[in-house]
Amino acid sequence: RNVTGVQTCALPICIGIAQALLHDPELLVLDEPMSGLDPVGRAEMREIILDLGREGRTVFFSSHIIPDVESICDRVAIIQQGRITRNETLARLLQDDSRLTRIRFLAQNSNCGAFGAIQAPDGSWEWEIPQDRVNQSLTTLLNERATILGLEPSHRSLEEVFSRRPK
């Protein structure tokens, strides 16, 4: 594997990756591999890790930067207080929230927060609801003379899933 094309990688990190690859291992264990890198270096390191995965290697890495994990991993273990609380595919972790729908709307009634809607800076409202309540919720909003701006499946990030982990 050639890592000489990496221009912005911090030297100790590049040397560590190069040393790890010398013996052509099937498993690499990396501790915070993107820590201390600038944005270009982070993108390059992400590509190196993804390339290693595409080559059929297993890359196990730790990170406190959850968006990095979401952009690289296909399997995630969440560790809390030294214990693994979840160990699943990324798709499965995010699937739990795929049955929600987000409705964006304008309303004259400023009491929309009472039923769980959140007001955006532009004055519109967003309301996340289970898919099986979409028709009922739209009827409620239309009866209140709301203007529906959009309706879309709600997709939470891994960071949002992580922040709702059991305590």
mmCIF file of C-alpha atoms in Angstrom:
data_model
loop_
_atom_site.group_PDB
_atom_site.id
_atom_site.type_symbol
_atom_site.label_atom_id
_atom_site.label_comp_id
_atom_site.label_asym_id
_atom_site.label_seq_id
_atom_site.Cartn_x
_atom_site.Cartn_y
_atom_site.Cartn_z
ATOM 1 C CA ARG A 1 0.000 0.000 0.000
ATOM 2 C CA ASN A 2 1.414 3.383 -0.986
ATOM 3 C CA VAL A 3 0.825 6.162 1.554
ATOM 4 C CA THR A 4 3.412 8.516 0.077
ATOM 5 C CA GLY A 5 0.706 10.487 -1.747
ATOM 6 C CA VAL A 6 -0.689 11.714 1.547
ATOM 7 C CA GLN A 7 0.425 15.337 1.728
ATOM 8 C CA THR A 8 -1.175 16.689 4.890
ATOM 9 C CA CYS A 9 -1.056 13.634 7.119
ATOM 10 C CA ALA A 10 0.699 14.314 10.420
ATOM 11 C CA LEU A 11 4.088 12.601 10.175
ATOM 12 C CA PRO A 12 3.751 10.328 13.247
ATOM 13 C CA ILE A 13 0.337 9.144 12.039
ATOM 14 C CA CYS A 14 1.632 8.447 8.515
ATOM 15 C CA ILE A 15 4.637 6.573 9.876
ATOM 16 C CA GLY A 16 2.376 4.539 12.155
ATOM 17 C CA ILE A 17 0.045 3.594 9.288
ATOM 18 C CA ALA A 18 3.026 2.701 7.058
ATOM 19 C CA GLN A 19 4.535 0.535 9.823
ATOM 20 C CA ALA A 20 1.204 -1.178 10.404
ATOM 21 C CA LEU A 21 0.955 -2.065 6.698
ATOM 22 C CA LEU A 22 4.514 -3.422 6.296
ATOM 23 C CA HIS A 23 3.541 -7.014 7.054
ATOM 24 C CA ASP A 24 0.317 -6.912 4.996
ATOM 25 C CA PRO A 25 -2.015 -7.602 7.955
ATOM 26 C CA GLU A 26 -5.657 -8.593 7.581
ATOM 27 C CA LEU A 27 -6.561 -6.703 10.780
ATOM 28 C CA LEU A 28 -5.456 -3.185 11.681
ATOM 29 C CA VAL A 29 -6.181 -1.574 15.046
ATOM 30 C CA LEU A 30 -5.987 2.224 14.956
ATOM 31 C CA ASP A 31 -6.443 4.513 17.947
ATOM 32 C CA GLU A 32 -7.947 7.898 16.994
ATOM 33 C CA PRO A 33 -6.320 7.837 13.532
ATOM 34 C CA MET A 34 -7.696 11.242 12.528
ATOM 35 C CA SER A 35 -6.854 13.060 15.733
ATOM 36 C CA GLY A 36 -4.849 16.217 15.121
ATOM 37 C CA LEU A 37 -5.289 16.220 11.346
ATOM 38 C CA ASP A 38 -6.444 19.226 9.367
ATOM 39 C CA PRO A 39 -9.576 18.849 7.158
ATOM 40 C CA VAL A 40 -7.606 17.714 4.108
ATOM 41 C CA GLY A 41 -5.606 15.242 6.197
ATOM 42 C CA ARG A 42 -8.837 13.893 7.721
ATOM 43 C CA ALA A 43 -10.300 13.333 4.249
ATOM 44 C CA GLU A 44 -7.123 11.584 3.114
ATOM 45 C CA MET A 45 -7.031 9.371 6.210
ATOM 46 C CA ARG A 46 -10.713 8.504 5.700
ATOM 47 C CA GLU A 47 -9.896 7.414 2.122
ATOM 48 C CA ILE A 48 -6.933 5.323 3.305
ATOM 49 C CA ILE A 49 -9.137 3.517 5.835
ATOM 50 C CA LEU A 50 -11.931 3.003 3.276
ATOM 51 C CA ASP A 51 -9.404 1.687 0.727
ATOM 52 C CA LEU A 52 -8.066 -0.777 3.288
ATOM 53 C CA GLY A 53 -11.618 -2.008 3.876
ATOM 54 C CA ARG A 54 -12.228 -2.335 0.129
ATOM 55 C CA GLU A 55 -9.060 -4.467 -0.040
ATOM 56 C CA GLY A 56 -10.765 -6.889 2.348
ATOM 57 C CA ARG A 57 -8.918 -5.880 5.507
ATOM 58 C CA THR A 58 -10.653 -5.368 8.820
ATOM 59 C CA VAL A 59 -9.923 -1.940 10.286
ATOM 60 C CA PHE A 60 -10.830 -1.528 13.941
ATOM 61 C CA PHE A 61 -10.485 2.037 15.161
ATOM 62 C CA SER A 62 -11.541 4.117 18.111
ATOM 63 C CA SER A 63 -12.829 7.647 17.790
ATOM 64 C CA HIS A 64 -14.682 10.242 19.796
ATOM 65 C CA ILE A 65 -15.637 11.988 16.549
ATOM 66 C CA ILE A 66 -18.888 10.217 15.767
ATOM 67 C CA PRO A 67 -19.364 11.675 12.250
ATOM 68 C CA ASP A 68 -16.002 10.075 11.332
ATOM 69 C CA VAL A 69 -17.328 6.724 12.505
ATOM 70 C CA GLU A 70 -20.551 7.201 10.533
ATOM 71 C CA SER A 71 -18.688 8.081 7.324
ATOM 72 C CA ILE A 72 -16.288 5.119 7.507
ATOM 73 C CA CYS A 73 -17.711 2.175 9.418
ATOM 74 C CA ASP A 74 -20.143 -0.531 8.456
ATOM 75 C CA ARG A 75 -20.238 -1.942 12.005
ATOM 76 C CA VAL A 76 -20.212 0.056 15.255
ATOM 77 C CA ALA A 77 -19.709 -0.815 18.907
ATOM 78 C CA ILE A 78 -20.823 1.811 21.408
ATOM 79 C CA ILE A 79 -18.848 1.684 24.635
ATOM 80 C CA GLN A 80 -20.139 3.334 27.788
ATOM 81 C CA GLN A 81 -18.304 3.220 31.108
ATOM 82 C CA GLY A 82 -16.043 0.453 29.793
ATOM 83 C CA ARG A 83 -18.901 -1.780 28.603
ATOM 84 C CA ILE A 84 -20.174 -2.403 25.097
ATOM 85 C CA THR A 85 -23.799 -1.266 25.140
ATOM 86 C CA ARG A 86 -24.487 -1.833 21.416
ATOM 87 C CA ASN A 87 -22.607 -3.756 18.746
ATOM 88 C CA GLU A 88 -24.418 -3.735 15.421
ATOM 89 C CA THR A 89 -24.146 -2.774 11.802
ATOM 90 C CA LEU A 90 -24.387 0.943 11.168
ATOM 91 C CA ALA A 91 -27.486 0.322 9.051
ATOM 92 C CA ARG A 92 -29.199 -1.477 11.967
ATOM 93 C CA LEU A 93 -28.313 1.268 14.449
ATOM 94 C CA LEU A 94 -29.807 3.910 12.170
ATOM 95 C CA GLN A 95 -32.764 1.745 11.089
ATOM 96 C CA ASP A 96 -34.576 2.157 14.398
ATOM 97 C CA ASP A 97 -35.368 5.762 13.482
ATOM 98 C CA SER A 98 -36.260 5.176 9.831
ATOM 99 C CA ARG A 99 -39.950 4.861 10.642
ATOM 100 C CA LEU A 100 -40.249 8.522 11.539
ATOM 101 C CA THR A 101 -41.508 11.221 9.199
ATOM 102 C CA ARG A 102 -40.657 14.915 9.439
ATOM 103 C CA ILE A 103 -43.374 17.425 8.577
ATOM 104 C CA ARG A 104 -42.327 21.040 7.922
ATOM 105 C CA PHE A 105 -45.103 23.608 8.137
ATOM 106 C CA LEU A 106 -46.090 27.213 8.795
ATOM 107 C CA ALA A 107 -48.714 27.922 11.423
ATOM 108 C CA GLN A 108 -50.501 30.921 12.860
ATOM 109 C CA ASN A 109 -50.767 29.107 16.193
ATOM 110 C CA SER A 110 -47.648 29.650 18.300
ATOM 111 C CA ASN A 111 -48.602 26.711 20.533
ATOM 112 C CA CYS A 112 -47.167 24.095 18.158
ATOM 113 C CA GLY A 113 -44.412 23.267 20.621
ATOM 114 C CA ALA A 114 -47.048 21.794 22.935
ATOM 115 C CA PHE A 115 -47.382 18.758 20.668
ATOM 116 C CA GLY A 116 -43.650 18.334 20.042
ATOM 117 C CA ALA A 117 -43.001 20.555 17.032
ATOM 118 C CA ILE A 118 -39.803 22.607 17.018
ATOM 119 C CA GLN A 119 -39.650 26.097 15.567
ATOM 120 C CA ALA A 120 -36.860 26.733 13.058
ATOM 121 C CA PRO A 121 -35.022 30.084 12.834
ATOM 122 C CA ASP A 122 -37.025 30.986 9.699
ATOM 123 C CA GLY A 123 -40.301 30.731 11.654
ATOM 124 C CA SER A 124 -41.399 27.419 10.157
ATOM 125 C CA TRP A 125 -42.061 24.385 12.335
ATOM 126 C CA GLU A 126 -40.758 20.802 12.183
ATOM 127 C CA TRP A 127 -42.586 17.861 13.690
ATOM 128 C CA GLU A 128 -41.228 14.286 13.757
ATOM 129 C CA ILE A 129 -43.905 11.639 14.020
ATOM 130 C CA PRO A 130 -44.235 7.878 13.510
ATOM 131 C CA GLN A 131 -45.189 6.981 9.942
ATOM 132 C CA ASP A 132 -48.444 5.400 11.055
ATOM 133 C CA ARG A 133 -49.625 8.808 12.383
ATOM 134 C CA VAL A 134 -48.844 10.890 9.265
ATOM 135 C CA ASN A 135 -52.433 11.114 7.959
ATOM 136 C CA GLN A 136 -53.853 11.970 11.376
ATOM 137 C CA SER A 137 -51.144 14.594 11.974
ATOM 138 C CA LEU A 138 -51.633 16.207 8.569
ATOM 139 C CA THR A 139 -55.379 16.390 9.208
ATOM 140 C CA THR A 140 -54.710 18.072 12.560
ATOM 141 C CA LEU A 141 -52.364 20.615 10.980
ATOM 142 C CA LEU A 142 -54.734 21.380 8.102
ATOM 143 C CA ASN A 143 -57.637 21.813 10.553
ATOM 144 C CA GLU A 144 -55.461 24.376 12.343
ATOM 145 C CA ARG A 145 -54.961 26.170 9.007
ATOM 146 C CA ALA A 146 -51.258 25.283 8.812
ATOM 147 C CA THR A 147 -49.428 25.443 5.489
ATOM 148 C CA ILE A 148 -47.567 22.225 4.786
ATOM 149 C CA LEU A 149 -44.072 22.963 3.423
ATOM 150 C CA GLY A 150 -42.685 19.461 3.204
ATOM 151 C CA LEU A 151 -42.951 15.859 4.237
ATOM 152 C CA GLU A 152 -39.918 13.550 4.308
ATOM 153 C CA PRO A 153 -38.564 10.473 6.051
ATOM 154 C CA SER A 154 -36.554 11.447 9.098
ATOM 155 C CA HIS A 155 -32.985 10.159 9.200
ATOM 156 C CA ARG A 156 -31.031 10.589 12.389
ATOM 157 C CA SER A 157 -27.285 10.616 12.500
ATOM 158 C CA LEU A 158 -25.208 8.160 14.502
ATOM 159 C CA GLU A 159 -24.441 11.032 16.879
ATOM 160 C CA GLU A 160 -28.164 11.451 17.606
ATOM 161 C CA VAL A 161 -28.549 7.687 18.123
ATOM 162 C CA PHE A 162 -25.504 7.682 20.425
ATOM 163 C CA SER A 163 -26.807 10.601 22.506
ATOM 164 C CA ARG A 164 -29.993 8.628 23.217
ATOM 165 C CA ARG A 165 -28.152 5.491 24.428
ATOM 166 C CA PRO A 166 -29.320 3.951 27.689
ATOM 167 C CA LYS A 167 -27.776 5.475 30.805
#
